[in-house]
Coordinates of C-alpha atoms and ligand atoms in Angstrom, one line a residue:
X1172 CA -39.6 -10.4 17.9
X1173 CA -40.2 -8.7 21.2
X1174 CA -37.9 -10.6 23.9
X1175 CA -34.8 -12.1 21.1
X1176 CA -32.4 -11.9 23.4
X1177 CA -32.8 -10.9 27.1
X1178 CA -30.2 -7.9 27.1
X1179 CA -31.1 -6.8 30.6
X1180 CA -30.3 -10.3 32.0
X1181 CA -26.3 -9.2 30.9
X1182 CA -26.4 -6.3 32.2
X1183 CA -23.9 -7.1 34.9
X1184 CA -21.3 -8.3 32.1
X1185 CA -21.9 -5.7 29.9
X1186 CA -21.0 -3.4 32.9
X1187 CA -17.8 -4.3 33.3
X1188 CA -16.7 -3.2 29.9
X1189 CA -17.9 0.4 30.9
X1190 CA -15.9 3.4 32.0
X1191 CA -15.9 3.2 35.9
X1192 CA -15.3 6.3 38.3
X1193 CA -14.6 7.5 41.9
X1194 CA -15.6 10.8 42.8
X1195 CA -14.1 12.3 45.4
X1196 CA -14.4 15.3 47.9
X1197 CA -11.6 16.5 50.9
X1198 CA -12.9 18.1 53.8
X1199 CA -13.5 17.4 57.7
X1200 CA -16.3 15.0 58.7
X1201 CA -18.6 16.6 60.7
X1202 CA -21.0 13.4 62.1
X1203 CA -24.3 13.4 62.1
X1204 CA -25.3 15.5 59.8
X1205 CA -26.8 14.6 56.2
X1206 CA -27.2 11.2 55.3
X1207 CA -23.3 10.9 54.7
X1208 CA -22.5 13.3 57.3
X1209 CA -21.1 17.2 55.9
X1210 CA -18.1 17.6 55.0
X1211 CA -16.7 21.5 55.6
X1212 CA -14.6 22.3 52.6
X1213 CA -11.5 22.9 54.9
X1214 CA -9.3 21.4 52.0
X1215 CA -5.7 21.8 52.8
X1216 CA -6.5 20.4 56.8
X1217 CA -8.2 16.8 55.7
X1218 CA -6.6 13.9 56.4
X1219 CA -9.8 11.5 54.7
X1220 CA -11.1 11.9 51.5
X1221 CA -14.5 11.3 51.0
X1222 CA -15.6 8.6 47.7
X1223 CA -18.0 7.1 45.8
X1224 CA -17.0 4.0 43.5
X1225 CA -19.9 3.0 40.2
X1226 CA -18.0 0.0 40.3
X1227 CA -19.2 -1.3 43.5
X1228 CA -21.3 1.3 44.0
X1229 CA -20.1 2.0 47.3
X1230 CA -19.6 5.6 49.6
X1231 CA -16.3 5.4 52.0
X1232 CA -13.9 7.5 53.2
X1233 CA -10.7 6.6 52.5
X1234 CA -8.1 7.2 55.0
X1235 CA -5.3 5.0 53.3
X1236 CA -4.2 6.8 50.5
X1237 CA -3.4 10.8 51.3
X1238 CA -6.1 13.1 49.8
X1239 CA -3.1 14.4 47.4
X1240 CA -3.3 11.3 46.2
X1241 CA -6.9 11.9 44.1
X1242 CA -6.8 14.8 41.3
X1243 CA -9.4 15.2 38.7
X1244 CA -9.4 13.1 35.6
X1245 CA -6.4 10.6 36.9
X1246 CA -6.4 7.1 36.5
X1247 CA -6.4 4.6 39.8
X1248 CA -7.9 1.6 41.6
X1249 CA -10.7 2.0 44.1
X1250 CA -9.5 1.5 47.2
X1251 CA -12.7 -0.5 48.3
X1252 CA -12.8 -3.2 45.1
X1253 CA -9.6 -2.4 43.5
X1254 CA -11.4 -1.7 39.9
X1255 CA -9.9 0.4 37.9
X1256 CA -11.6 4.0 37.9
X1257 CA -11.2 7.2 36.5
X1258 CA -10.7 10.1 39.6
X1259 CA -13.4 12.7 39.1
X1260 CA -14.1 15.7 41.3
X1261 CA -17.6 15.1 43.3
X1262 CA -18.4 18.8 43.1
X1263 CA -18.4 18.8 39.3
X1264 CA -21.2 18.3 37.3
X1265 CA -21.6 15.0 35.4
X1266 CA -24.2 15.4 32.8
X1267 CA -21.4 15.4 30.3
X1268 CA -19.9 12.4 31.4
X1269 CA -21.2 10.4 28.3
X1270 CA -20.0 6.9 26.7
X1271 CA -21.3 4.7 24.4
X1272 CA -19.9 1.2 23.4
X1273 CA -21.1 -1.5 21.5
X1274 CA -21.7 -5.2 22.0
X1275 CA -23.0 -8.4 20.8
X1276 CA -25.1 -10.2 23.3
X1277 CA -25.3 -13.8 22.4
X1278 CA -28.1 -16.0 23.1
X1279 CA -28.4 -20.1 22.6
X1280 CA -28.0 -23.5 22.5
X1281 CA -27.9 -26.7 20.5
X1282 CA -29.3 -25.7 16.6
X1283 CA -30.0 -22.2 16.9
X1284 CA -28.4 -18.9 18.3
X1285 CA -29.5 -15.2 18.4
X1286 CA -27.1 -12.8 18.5
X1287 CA -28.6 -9.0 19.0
X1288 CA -26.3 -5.9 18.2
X1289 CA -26.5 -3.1 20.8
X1290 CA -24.8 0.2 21.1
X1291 CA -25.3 0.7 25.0
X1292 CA -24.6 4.4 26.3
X1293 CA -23.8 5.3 30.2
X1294 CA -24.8 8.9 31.2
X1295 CA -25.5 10.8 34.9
X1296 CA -28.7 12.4 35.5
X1297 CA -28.7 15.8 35.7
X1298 CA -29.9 15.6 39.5
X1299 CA -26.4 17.2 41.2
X1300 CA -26.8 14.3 44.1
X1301 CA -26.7 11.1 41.7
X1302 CA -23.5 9.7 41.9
X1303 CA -24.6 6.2 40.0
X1304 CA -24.8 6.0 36.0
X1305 CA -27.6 4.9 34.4
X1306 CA -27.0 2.5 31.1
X1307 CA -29.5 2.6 28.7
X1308 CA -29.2 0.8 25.3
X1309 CA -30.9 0.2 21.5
X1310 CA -30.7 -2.4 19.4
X1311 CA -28.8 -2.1 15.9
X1312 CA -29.8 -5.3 14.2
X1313 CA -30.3 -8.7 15.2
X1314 CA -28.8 -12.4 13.4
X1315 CA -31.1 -15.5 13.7
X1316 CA -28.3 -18.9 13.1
X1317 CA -29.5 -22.0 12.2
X1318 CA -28.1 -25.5 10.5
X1319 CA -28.3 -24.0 6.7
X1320 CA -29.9 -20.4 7.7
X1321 CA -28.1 -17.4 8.5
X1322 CA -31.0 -14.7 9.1
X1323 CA -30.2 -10.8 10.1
X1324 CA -32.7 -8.4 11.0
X1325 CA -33.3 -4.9 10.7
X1326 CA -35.8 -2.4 12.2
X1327 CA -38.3 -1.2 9.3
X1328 CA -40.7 1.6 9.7
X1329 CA -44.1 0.0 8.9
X1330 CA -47.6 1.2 10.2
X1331 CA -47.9 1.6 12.9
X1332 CA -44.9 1.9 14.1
X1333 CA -41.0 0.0 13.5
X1334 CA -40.6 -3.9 12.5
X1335 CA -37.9 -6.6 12.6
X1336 CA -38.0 -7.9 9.3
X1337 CA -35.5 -9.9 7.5
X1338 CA -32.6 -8.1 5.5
X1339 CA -32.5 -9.1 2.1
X1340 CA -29.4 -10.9 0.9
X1341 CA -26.8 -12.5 2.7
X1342 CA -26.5 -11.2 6.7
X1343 CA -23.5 -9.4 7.1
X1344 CA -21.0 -7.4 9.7
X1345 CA -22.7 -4.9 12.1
X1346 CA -22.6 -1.2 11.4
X1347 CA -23.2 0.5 14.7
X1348 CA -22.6 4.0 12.9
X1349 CA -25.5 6.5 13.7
X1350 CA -27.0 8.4 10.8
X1351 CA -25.3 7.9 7.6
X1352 CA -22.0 9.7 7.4
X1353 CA -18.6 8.5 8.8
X1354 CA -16.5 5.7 8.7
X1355 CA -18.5 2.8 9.8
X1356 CA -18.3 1.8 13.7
X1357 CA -17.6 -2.0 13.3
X1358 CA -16.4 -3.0 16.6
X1359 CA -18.1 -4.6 19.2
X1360 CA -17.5 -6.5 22.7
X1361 CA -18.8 -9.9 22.8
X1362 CA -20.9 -11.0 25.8
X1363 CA -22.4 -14.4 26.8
X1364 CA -19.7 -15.7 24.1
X1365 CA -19.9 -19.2 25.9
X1366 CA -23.6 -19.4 24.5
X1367 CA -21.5 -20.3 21.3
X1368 CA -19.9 -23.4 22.7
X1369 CA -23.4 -24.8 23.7
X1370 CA -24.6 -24.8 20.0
X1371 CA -24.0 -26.3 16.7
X1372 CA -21.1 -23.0 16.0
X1373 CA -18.4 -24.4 18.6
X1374 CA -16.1 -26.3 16.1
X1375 CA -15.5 -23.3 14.0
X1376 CA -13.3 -21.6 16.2
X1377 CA -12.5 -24.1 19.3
X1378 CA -9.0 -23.8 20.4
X1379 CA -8.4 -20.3 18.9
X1380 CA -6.8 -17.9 20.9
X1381 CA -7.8 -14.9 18.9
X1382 CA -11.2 -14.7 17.1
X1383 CA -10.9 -13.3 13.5
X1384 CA -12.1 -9.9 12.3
X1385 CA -15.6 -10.1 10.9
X1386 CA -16.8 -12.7 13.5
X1387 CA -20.3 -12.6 13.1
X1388 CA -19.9 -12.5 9.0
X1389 CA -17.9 -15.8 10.1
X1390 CA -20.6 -17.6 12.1
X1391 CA -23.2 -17.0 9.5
X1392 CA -21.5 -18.4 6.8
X1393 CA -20.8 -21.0 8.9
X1394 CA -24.1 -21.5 9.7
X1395 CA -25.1 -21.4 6.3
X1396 CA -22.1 -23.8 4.6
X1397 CA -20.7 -26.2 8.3
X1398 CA -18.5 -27.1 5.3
X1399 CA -16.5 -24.0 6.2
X1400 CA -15.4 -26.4 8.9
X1401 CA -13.6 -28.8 6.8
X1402 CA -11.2 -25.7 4.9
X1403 CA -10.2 -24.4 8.2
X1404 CA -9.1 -27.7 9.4
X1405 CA -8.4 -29.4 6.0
X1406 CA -5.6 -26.6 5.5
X1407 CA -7.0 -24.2 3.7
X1408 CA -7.9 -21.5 6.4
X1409 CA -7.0 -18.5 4.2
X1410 CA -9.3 -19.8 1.2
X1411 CA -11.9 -20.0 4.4
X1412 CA -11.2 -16.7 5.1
X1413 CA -11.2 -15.0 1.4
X1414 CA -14.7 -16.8 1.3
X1415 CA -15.8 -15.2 4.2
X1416 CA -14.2 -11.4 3.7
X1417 CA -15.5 -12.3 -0.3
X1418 CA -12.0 -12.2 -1.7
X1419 CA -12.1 -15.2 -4.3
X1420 CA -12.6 -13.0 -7.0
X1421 CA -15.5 -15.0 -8.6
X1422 CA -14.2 -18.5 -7.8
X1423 CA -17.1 -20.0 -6.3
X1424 CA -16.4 -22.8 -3.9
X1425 CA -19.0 -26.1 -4.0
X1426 CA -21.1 -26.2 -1.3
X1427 CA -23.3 -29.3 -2.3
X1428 CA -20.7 -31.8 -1.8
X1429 CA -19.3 -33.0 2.0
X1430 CA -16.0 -33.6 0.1
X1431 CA -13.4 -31.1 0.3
X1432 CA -11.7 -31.9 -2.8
X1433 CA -14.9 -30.8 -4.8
X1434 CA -15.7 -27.9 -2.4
X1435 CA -12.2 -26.4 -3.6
X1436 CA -12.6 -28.7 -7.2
X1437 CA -8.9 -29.7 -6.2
X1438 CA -7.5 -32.9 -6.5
X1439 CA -5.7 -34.5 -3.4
X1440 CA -2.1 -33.4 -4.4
X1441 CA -3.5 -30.1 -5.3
X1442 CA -4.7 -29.5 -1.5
X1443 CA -1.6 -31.3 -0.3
X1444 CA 0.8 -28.6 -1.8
X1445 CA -1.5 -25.1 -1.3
X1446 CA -2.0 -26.4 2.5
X1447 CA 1.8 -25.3 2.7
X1448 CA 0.9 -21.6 2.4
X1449 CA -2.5 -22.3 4.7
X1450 CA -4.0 -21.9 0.8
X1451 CA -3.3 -18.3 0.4
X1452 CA -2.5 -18.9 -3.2
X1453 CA -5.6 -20.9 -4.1
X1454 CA -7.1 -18.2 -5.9
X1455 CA -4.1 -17.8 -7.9
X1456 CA -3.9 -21.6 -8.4
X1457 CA -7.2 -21.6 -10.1
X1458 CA -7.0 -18.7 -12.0
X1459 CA -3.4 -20.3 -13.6
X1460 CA -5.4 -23.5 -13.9
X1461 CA -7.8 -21.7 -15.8
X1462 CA -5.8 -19.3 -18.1
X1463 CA -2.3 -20.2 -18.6
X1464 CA -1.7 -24.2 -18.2
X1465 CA -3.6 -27.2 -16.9
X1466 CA -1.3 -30.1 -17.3
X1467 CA -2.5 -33.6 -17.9
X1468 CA -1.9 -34.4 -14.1
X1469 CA -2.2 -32.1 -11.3
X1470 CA 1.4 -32.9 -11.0
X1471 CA 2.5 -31.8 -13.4
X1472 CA 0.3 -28.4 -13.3
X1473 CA 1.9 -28.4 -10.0
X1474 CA 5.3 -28.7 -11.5
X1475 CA 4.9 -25.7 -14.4
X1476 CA 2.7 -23.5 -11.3
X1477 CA 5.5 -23.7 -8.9
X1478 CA 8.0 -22.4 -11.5
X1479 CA 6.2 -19.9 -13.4
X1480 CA 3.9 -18.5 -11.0
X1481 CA 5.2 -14.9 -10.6
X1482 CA 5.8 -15.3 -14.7
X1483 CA 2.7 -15.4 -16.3
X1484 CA 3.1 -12.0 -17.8
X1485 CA 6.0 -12.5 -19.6
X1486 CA 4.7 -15.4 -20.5
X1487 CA 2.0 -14.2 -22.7
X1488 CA 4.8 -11.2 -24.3
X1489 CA 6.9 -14.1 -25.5
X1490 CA 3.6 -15.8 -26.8
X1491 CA 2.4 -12.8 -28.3
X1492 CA 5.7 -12.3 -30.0
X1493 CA 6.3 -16.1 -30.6
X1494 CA 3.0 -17.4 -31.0
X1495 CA 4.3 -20.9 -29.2
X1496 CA 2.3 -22.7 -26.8
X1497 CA 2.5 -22.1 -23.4
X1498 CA 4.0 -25.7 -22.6
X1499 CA 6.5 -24.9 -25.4
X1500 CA 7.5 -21.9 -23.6
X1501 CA 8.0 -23.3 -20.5
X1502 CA 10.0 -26.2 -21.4
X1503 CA 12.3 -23.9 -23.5
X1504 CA 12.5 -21.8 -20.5
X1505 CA 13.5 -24.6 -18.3
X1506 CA 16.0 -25.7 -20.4
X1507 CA 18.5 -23.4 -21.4
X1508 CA 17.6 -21.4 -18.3
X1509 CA 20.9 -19.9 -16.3
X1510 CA 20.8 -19.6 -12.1
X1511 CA 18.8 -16.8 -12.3
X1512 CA 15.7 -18.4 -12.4
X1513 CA 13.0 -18.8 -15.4
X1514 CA 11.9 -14.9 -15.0
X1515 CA 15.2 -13.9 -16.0
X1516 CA 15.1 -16.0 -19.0
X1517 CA 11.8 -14.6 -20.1
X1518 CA 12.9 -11.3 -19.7
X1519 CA 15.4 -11.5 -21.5
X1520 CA 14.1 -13.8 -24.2
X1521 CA 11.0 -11.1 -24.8
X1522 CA 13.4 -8.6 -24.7
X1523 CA 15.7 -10.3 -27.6
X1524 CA 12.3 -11.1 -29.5
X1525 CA 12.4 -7.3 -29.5
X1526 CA 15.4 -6.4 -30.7
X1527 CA 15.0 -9.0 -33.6
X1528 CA 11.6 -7.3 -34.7
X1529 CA 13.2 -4.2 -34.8
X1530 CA 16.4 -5.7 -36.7
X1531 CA 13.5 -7.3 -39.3
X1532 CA 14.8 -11.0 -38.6
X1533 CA 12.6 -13.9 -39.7
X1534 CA 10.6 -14.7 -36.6
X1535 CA 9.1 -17.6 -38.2
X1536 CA 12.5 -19.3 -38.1
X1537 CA 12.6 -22.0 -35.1
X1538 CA 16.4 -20.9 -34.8
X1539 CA 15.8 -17.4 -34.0
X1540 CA 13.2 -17.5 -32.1
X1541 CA 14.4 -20.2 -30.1
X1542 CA 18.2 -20.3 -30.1
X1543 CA 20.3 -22.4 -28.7
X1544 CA 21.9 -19.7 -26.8
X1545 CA 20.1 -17.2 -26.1
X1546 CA 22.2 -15.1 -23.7
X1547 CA 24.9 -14.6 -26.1
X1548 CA 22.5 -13.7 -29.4
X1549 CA 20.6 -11.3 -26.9
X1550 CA 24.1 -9.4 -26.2
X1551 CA 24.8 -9.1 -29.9
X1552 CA 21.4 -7.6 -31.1
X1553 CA 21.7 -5.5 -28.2
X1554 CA 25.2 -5.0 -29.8
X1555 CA 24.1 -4.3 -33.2
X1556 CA 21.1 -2.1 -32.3
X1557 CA 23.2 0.2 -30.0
X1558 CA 25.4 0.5 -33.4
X1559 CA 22.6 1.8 -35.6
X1560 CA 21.1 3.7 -32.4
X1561 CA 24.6 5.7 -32.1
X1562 CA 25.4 6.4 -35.6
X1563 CA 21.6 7.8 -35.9
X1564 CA 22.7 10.0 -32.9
X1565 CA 26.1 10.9 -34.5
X1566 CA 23.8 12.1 -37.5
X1567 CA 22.2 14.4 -35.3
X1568 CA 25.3 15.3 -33.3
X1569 CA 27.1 16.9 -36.8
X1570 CA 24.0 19.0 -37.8
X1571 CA 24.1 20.3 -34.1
X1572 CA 27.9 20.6 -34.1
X1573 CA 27.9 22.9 -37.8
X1574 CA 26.1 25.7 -35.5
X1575 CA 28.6 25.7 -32.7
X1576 CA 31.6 25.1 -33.5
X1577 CA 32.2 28.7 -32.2
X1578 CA 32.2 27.7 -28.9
X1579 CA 35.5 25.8 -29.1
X1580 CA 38.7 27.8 -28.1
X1581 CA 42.3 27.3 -26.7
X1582 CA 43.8 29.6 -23.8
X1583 CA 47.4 29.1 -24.7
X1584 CA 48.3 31.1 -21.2
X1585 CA 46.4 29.0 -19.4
X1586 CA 47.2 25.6 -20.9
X1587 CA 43.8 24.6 -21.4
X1588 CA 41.7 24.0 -24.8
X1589 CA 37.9 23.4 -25.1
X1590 CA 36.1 21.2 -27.5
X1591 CA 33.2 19.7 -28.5
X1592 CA 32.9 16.2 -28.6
X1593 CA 33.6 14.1 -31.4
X1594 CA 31.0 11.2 -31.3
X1595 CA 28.2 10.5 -28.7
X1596 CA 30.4 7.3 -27.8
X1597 CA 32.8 9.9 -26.3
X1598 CA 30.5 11.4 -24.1
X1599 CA 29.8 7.9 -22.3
X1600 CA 33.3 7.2 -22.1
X1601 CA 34.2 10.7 -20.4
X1602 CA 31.4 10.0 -17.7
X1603 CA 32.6 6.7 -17.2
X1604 CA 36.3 8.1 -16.6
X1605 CA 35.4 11.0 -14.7
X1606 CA 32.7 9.3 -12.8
X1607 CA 30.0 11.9 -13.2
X1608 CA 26.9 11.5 -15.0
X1609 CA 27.9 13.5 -18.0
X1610 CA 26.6 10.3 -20.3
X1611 CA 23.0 10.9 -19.7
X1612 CA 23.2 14.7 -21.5
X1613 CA 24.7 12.5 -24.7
X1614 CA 21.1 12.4 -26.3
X1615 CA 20.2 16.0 -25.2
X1616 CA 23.4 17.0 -26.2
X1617 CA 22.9 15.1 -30.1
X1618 CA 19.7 16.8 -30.4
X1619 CA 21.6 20.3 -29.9
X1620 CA 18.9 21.0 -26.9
X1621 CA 22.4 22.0 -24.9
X1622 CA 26.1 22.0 -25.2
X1623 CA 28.8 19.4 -23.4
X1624 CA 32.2 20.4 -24.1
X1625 CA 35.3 19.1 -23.1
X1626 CA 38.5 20.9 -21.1
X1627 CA 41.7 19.3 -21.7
X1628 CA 45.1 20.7 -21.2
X1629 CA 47.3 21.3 -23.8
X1630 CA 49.6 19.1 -22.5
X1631 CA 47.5 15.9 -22.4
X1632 CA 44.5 16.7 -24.8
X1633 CA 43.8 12.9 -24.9
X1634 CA 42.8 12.9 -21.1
X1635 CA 39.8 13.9 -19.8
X1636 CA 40.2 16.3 -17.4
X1637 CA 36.9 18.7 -16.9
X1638 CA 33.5 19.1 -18.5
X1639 CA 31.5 21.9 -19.1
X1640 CA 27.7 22.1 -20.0
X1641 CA 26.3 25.5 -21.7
X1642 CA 23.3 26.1 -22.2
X1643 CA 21.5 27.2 -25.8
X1644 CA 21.7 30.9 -23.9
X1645 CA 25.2 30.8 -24.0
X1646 CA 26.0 30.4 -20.3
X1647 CA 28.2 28.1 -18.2
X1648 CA 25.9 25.9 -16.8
X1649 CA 28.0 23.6 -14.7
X1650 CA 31.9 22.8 -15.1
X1651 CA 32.7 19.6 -13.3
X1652 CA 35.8 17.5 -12.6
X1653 CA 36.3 13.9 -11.4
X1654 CA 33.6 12.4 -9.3
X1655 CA 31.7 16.4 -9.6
X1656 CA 35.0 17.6 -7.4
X1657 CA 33.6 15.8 -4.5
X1658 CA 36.4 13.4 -4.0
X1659 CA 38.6 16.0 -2.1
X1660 CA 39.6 17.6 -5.9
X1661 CA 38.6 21.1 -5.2
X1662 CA 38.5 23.2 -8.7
X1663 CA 42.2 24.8 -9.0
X1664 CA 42.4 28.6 -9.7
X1665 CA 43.3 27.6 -13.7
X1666 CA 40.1 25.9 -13.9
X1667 CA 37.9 29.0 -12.2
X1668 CA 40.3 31.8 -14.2
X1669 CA 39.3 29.7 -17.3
X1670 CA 35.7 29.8 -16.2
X1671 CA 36.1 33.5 -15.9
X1672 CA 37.2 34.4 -19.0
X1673 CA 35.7 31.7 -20.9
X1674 CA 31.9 33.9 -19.6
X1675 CA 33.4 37.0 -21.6
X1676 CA 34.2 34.9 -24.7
X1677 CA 30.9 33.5 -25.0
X1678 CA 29.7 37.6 -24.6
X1679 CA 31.9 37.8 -27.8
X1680 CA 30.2 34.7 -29.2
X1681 CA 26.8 36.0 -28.0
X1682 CA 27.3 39.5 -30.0
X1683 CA 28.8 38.1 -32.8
X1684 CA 26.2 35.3 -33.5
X1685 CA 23.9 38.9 -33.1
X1686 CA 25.6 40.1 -35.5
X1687 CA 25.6 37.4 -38.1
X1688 CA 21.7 37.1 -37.5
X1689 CA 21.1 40.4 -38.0
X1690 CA 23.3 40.8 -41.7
X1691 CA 21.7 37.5 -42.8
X1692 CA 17.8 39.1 -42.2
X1693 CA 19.0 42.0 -44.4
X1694 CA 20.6 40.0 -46.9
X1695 CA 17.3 38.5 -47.3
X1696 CA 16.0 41.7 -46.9
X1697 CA 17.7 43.2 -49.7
X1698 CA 17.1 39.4 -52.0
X1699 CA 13.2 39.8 -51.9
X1700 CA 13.2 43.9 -52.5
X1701 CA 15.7 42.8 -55.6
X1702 CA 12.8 39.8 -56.2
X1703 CA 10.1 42.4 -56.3
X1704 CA 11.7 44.6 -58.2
X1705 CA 12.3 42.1 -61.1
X1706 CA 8.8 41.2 -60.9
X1707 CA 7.4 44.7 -61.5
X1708 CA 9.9 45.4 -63.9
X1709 CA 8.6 42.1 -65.9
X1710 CA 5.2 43.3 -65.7
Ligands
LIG778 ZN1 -15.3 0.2 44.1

C-alpha cells in the first residue's frame, strides 16, 4: 500500500492553500556584515524594511512601501510576488505559528482512481533563524474507485506494526477529526482534481460549477452504480442526491437494470412529471403509490397525487370515520369541493363527521355521511352543538351565580349598577361590543373559577358600558372599557370613584360571607351535639 498516491509530488499545490507570511524587521543596513548584512535596531530612523516572504521564499528589503506600512498580525501582499501574506514581526518567535488543513490528493486515470485523505500541518522550527515552514502530513484513509468497486481504507494496528486494510461496508465521507470527541472535521481541499476528468468519474459532474457536499461519498457510489449518471441527467438529480446522502427512507432504487424507468420503477409519465421538481418528491411519490392510492394508470395516480398530496392525513380521519375507500373519498372531495381547495373540504368534512358522532346520527347513512352539501349541514351541527354546549354551560353558570349574587349592587349617586351576567351568550356578546377579550373568561366564569360582572348606568342598563373581573378572593381584578381604554377612552373619575368604593363593599361582602360561614359551622355544631345527645339518651 506503500506509494498509493504520491503526496510529495503535490506538494507545490497543496502549498498554495497554506497560510503564507512576511516577516519583517526596520532598522539601518549596515553592509557587509552577516550573511544578510545587520540591521541596527534604530527603528524610528529606517527608511527600508527588511522581509522574508514563505511564499516565494525570498529575503528583500523593501523600500516601496514605508516601514509604517508593516504591523504585526496585518493582512497584505508581498511586495516581491504579490501573494497574499500575513505581516509577522521577524524578532518573534514562531514555534507557535501552527496550521493544519486537510485535503484530498487525487490520483488516476482511465478505470481506476485513488484518492488519499491527508490532514497536512505547517509549523517553524524552533531554531530562532528559520524563517521557512516545514509542512509535514498523515494520511487519514484512503478510497480505491473502480467500474463496480468503491474500496476505502483504514490504518489497522496489526503485528508488527499498522495496515491498510479495507473498511467494512460501504466507503464513506472522510472524518479528519483527531481522537474521538468533537464535531467531525469533514472538509477538505481538493488537489489534482483534473485526475478525475482523465478516468471513468468525469461524466458525473462535467459542466458543474459547484461540486456537491459529500463529494467523495458521491464518486463512490458512482463508481459503484455509473447508473447514478442516468438520474442526474434523466431529471432526477435530487432522488440522485437522497441516494447518495441515504435519504430514501428505505426505497431502494434498482441497480441491475440500464433503464431508468426500472431504476426509479417509474413509468415514463411518472419521470416526466417528478422531473418538474428535479424529483424532490419521489420519495413521497412512492410512498403515496404505496399506501394511499395507485390508480389503474400512472395518470391517473398522477391525477389523485397532484391533488391530495399535502392531504393524506385527513384522508385517513375521514376513512377512519367513514370507512369509504380512498378513491371514494377523493372523488367526493373533488366534487362538491369549494375554491379553497380539497384540504379545506376534508377538514371540514372530518370535522362535520365529528359533530355528527357526537350528535349520535346514523353514520351508516350515505346521506349523512356524504351530503349533498356539506358546507351548509357542517354550519348547522356546529349550530346545534354550540346549543347544547351553552345550555350545559348555563347549567353551571346558575349553581355558580346562587353563591354570588352578593356581589351585585347599584350606586344610585353614581348612576352606575353592577350585575352578573345572565347567560354565557351574554358574555360573548359584551366582548364582541366592547372589543375586549372578555368572551374567553365565559367558561372560567360558568365554572365559578372567577367573577365577570357587568357596569351599566342607570340610565342605559341595556348597553354595555364596562366590565369588571373579581377574583374568588373578592378583589377587583381588572375593570375595562371599550377596546381595554386604549382607544383614547381614558377611565372617567365615575368609573375609578366606583372602583373605589365598590373595594370597601366587597370588605362588607368579605366579612359578611365570614360571618355566615362561621354561624353555619355552629349550627352544625350545635345539630350533631343535639345528635349525640339523642343517641345516648336512646341508649
Ligand atoms: Zn513573496
Amino acid at each position: 500500500m506503500e506509494g498509493f498516491v504520491n503526496v510529495a509530488a503535490h506538494l507545490e499545490e497543496i502549498d498554495l492553500y497554506m497560510p503564507h507570511f512576511v516577516f519583517y524587521r526596520r532598522g539601518i543596513r549596515s553592509p557587509g556584515i552577516g550573511v544578510f548584512g545587520e540591521y541596527i535596531g534604530v527603528e524610528h530612523n529606517s527608511k527600508v524594511t527588511d522581509c522574508y516572504c514563505t511564499a516565494c521564499h525570498e529575503r528583500y528589503e523593501d523600500d516601496i512601501n514605508s516601514p509604517k506600512h508593516y504591523k504585526h498580525k496585518k493582512f497584505g501582499y508581498c511586495t516581491h510576488c504579490r501573494a497574499p501574506v500575513e505581516y509577522r514581526q521577524m524578532n518573534y518567535g514562531r514555534s507557535t505559528y501552527y496550521y493544519t488543513k486537510n485535503f484530498a490528493v487525487f490520483e488516476g486515470a482511465g478505470d481506476r482512481m485513488h484518492i488519499e485523505c491527508i490532514k497536512v500541518s505547517q509549523k517553524f522550527e524552533d531554531e530562532e533563524n528559520e524563517l521557512q515552514p516545514v509542512l509535514d502530513w498523515h494520511t487519514v484513509t484512503r478510497y480505491e474507485l473502480e467500474p463496480g468497486r468503491a474500496t476505502q481504507y483504514r490504518l489497522v494496528w496489526e503485528r508488527p506494526g499498522y495496515k491498510w486494510k479495507p473498511k467494512k461496508g460501504k466507503a464513506i465521507e472522510p472524518n479528519f477529526t483527531l481522537g474521538c470527541f468533537g464535531y467531525g472535521d469533514r472538509s477538505y481541499t481538493l488537489i489534482n482534481h483534473e485526475a478525475v476528468s482523465h478516468s471513468f468519474l468525469k461524466y458525473l459532474f462535467k459542466d458543474v460549477e459547484n461540486l456537491p457536499s459529500l463529494y467523495i461519498e458521491w464518486l463512490c457510489r458512482y463508481a459503484e452504480h455509473h447508473q447514478l449518471e442516468y438520474l442526474m441527467h434523466g431529471g432526477l438529480y435530487q432522488v440522485a442526491e437522497q441516494y447518495v446522502t441515504k435519504n430514501l427512507h428505505g426505497i431502494r432504487l434498482n441497480w441491475r437494470s440500464n433503464d431508468l424507468k426500472k431504476i426509479v420503477r417509474l413509468h415514463k409519465v411518472e419521470i416526466e412529471y417528478l422531473a418538474k421538481d428535479d424529483g424532490l418528491w419521489y420519495r413521497d411519490y412512492i410512498h403515496w403509490r404505496k399506501n394511499t392510492f395507485e390508480g389503474k394508470t400512472p395518470a391517473e395516480t398522477i391525477k389523485y397525487y397532484s391533488k391530495f398530496r399535502s392531504s393524506e392525513r385527513y384522508i385517513k380521519e375521514v376513512q377512519e370515520i367513514t370507512n369509504l375507500t380512498t378513491k371514494k373519498i377523493m372523488d367526493y372531495t373533488l366534487k362538491r369541493r369549494n375554491s379553497e381547495g380539497p384540504a379545506f373540504f376534508l377538514i371540514c368534512w372530518r370535522d362535520y363527521l365529528r359533530d355528527c358522532i357526537e350528535l349520535k346520527y346514523d353514520m351508516q347513512s350515505e346521506s349523512v355521511i356524504m351530503p349533498k352539501d356539506l358546507f351548509t349541514l357542517h354550519e348547522r351541527t356546529q349550530h346545534i352543538l354550540e346549543g347544547i354546549r351553552d345550555a350545559h354551560m348555563n347549567d353551571e353558570l346558575q349553581k355558580s351565580d346562587i353563591k354570588r349574587k352578593d356581589l351585585e349592587c347599584v350606586d344610585m349617586e353614581l348612576g352606575l349598577a353592577l350585575y352578573l351576567p345572565r347567560t354565557v351568550k351574554d358574555i360573548a356578546r359584551e366582548g364582541a361590543e366592547l372589543s375586549h377579550c372578555v368572551g374567553g373568561y365565559a367558561d372560567r366564569h360558568a365554572k365559578g373559577k372567577l367573577t365577570i360582572m357587568f357596569l351599566r348606568t342607570l340610565r342605559h342598563p341595556g348597553k354595555p358600558y364596562y366590565t369588571m373581573e373579581i377574583s374568588n378572593d373578592l378583589e377587583i381584578v381588572q375593570c375595562r372599557g371599550y377596546r381595554n381604554n386604549l382607544a383614547h377612552n381614558p377611565k372617567p373619575d365615575t368609573i375609578i370613584e366606583f372602583e373605589r368604593r365598590y373595594t370597601e363593599y366587597l370588605a362588607v361582602v368579605k366579612e359578611n360571607r365570614r360571618k355566615a360561614k362561621e354561624k353555619e359551622a355552629r349550627k352544625k355544631r350545635q345539630q350533631t351535639k343535639a345528635k349525640t345527645k339523642a343517641k345516648v339518651k336512646a341508649a
